[in-house]
Coordinates of C-alpha atoms in Angstrom, one line a residue:
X1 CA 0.0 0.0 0.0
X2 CA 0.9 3.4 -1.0
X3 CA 2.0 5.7 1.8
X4 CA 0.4 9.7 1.2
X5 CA 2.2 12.7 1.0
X6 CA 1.8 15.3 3.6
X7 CA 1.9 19.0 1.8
X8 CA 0.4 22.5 0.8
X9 CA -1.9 22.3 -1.6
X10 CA -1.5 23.4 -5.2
X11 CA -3.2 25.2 -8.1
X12 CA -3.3 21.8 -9.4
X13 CA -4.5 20.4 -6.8
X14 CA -7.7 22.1 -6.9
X15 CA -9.8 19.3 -9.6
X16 CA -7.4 17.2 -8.6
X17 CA -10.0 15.3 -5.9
X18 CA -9.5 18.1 -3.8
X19 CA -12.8 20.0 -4.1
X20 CA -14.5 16.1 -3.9
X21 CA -12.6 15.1 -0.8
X22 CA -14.9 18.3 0.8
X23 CA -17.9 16.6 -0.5
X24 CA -17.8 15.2 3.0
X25 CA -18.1 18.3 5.2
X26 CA -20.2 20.1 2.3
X27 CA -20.7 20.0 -1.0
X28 CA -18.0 21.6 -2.8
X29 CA -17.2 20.0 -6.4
X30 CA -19.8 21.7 -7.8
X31 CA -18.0 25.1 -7.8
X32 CA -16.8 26.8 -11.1
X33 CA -13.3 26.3 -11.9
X34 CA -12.8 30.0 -12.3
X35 CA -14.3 30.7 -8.6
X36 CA -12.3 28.1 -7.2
X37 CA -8.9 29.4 -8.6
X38 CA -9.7 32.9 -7.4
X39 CA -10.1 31.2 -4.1
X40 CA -7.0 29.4 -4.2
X41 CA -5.2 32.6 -5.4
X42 CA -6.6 34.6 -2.4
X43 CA -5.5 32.3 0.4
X44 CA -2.3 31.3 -0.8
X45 CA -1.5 35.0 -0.8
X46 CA -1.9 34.6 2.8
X47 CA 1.2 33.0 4.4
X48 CA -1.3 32.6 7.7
X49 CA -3.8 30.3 5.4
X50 CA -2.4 26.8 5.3
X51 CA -4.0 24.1 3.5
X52 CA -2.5 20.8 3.7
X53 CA -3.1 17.6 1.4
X54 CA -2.3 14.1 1.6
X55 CA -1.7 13.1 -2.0
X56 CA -2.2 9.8 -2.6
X57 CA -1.1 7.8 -5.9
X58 CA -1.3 11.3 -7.4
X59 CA -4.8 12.1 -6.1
X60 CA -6.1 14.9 -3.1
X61 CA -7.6 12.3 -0.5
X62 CA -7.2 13.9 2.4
X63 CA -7.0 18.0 3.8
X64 CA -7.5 20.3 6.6
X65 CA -6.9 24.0 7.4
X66 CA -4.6 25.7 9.7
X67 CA -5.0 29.8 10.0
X68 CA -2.4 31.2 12.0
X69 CA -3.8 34.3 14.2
X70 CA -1.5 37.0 15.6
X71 CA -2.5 38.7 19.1
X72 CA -2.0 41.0 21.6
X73 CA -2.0 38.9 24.4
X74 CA 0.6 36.8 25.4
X75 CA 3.0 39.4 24.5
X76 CA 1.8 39.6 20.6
X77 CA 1.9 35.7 20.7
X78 CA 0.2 33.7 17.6
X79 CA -2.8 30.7 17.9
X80 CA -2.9 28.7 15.5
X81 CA -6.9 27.5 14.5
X82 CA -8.0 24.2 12.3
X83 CA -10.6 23.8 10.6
X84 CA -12.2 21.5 7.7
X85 CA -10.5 18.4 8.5
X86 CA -11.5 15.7 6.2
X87 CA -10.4 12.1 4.4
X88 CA -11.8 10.9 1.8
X89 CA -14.3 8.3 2.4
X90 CA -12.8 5.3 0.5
X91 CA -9.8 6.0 2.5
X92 CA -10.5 6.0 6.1
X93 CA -8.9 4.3 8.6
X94 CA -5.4 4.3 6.6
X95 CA -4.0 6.8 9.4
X96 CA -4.2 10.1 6.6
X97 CA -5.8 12.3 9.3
X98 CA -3.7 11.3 11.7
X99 CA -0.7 12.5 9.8
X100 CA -2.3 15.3 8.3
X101 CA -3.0 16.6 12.0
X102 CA 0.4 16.2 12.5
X103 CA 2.4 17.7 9.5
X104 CA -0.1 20.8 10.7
X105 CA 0.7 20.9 14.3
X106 CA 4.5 20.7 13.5
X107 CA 3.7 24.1 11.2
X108 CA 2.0 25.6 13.7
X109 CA 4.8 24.7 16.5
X110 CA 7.1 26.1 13.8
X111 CA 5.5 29.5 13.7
X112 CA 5.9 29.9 16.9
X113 CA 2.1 29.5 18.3
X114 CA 1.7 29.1 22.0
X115 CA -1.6 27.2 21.3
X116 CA -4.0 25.5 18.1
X117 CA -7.2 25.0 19.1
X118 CA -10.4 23.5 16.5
X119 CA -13.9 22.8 17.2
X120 CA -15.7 19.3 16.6
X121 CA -18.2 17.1 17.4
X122 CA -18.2 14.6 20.0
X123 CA -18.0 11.7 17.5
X124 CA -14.4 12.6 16.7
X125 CA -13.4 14.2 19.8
X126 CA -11.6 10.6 20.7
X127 CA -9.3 11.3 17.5
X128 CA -8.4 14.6 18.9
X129 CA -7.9 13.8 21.8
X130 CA -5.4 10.7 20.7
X131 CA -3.3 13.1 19.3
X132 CA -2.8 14.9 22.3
X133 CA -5.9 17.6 22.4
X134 CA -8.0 18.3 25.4
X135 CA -11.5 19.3 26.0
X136 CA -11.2 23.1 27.4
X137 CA -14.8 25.4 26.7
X138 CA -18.1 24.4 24.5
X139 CA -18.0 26.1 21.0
X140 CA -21.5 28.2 20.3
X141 CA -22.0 29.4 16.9
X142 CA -23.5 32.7 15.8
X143 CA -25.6 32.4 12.0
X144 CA -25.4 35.3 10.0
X145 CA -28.2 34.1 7.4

């Protein structure tokens, strides 16, 4: 079996079974190309806007998100913050998340943040919590529409 490759993701990456691997938090495949692209363009003008892939046997299977927030507090010290972390289905239970989680926290260690916190739900809180994450506060959401 094929181990993945842990990276940033690429323009290339983008129909590459990226935008399908969301499918599983929301549907996202169905985007236009040239939307999608201007996306990609914006956040990877921000070097605080990480997306990391696994790439396996040339194919997006696997991502998540890791924005990296500066503040005042803690003497201007930065928090790093995931979000959207997915496998593709076909794929679970090969370890991917596991390493993707990993290859981010190393980036956010990296950078210097005193803290990465996410939000989930309490089906997955045992794979958080596996990799070292502990329950601190309840996340309450705020719906603009």
């Amino acid at each position: 079996m094929s181990q993945p490759i842990i990276r940033e993701l690429r323009k290339e990456d983008i129909l590459n079974g990226f935008l399908t691997t969301l499918d599983a938090l929301r549907k996202a495949s169905d985007i236009r190309t040239d939307k999608a692209m201007k996306i990609f363009e914006k956040i990877n003008s921000n070097p605080d806007h990480i997306i990391a892939v696994a790439e396996l046997d040339g194919k997006i299977v696997g991502t998540t998100t890791l924005l990296i927030e500066q503040k005042f507090i803690h003497d201007g010290g930065v928090v790093g913050h995931i979000e959207d972390v997915v496998v593709n289905k076909d794929y679970h239970g090969q370890k991917i998340g596991e390493k993707i989680m990993k290859y981010v926290l190393e980036i956010a260690k990296n950078r210097g943040c005193y803290k990465t916190i996410l939000d989930c739900t309490d089906d997955v809180k045992p794979f958080y919590e596996k990799l070292g994450f502990k329950e601190i506060a309840n996340e309450l959401r705020f719906d603009h529409v």
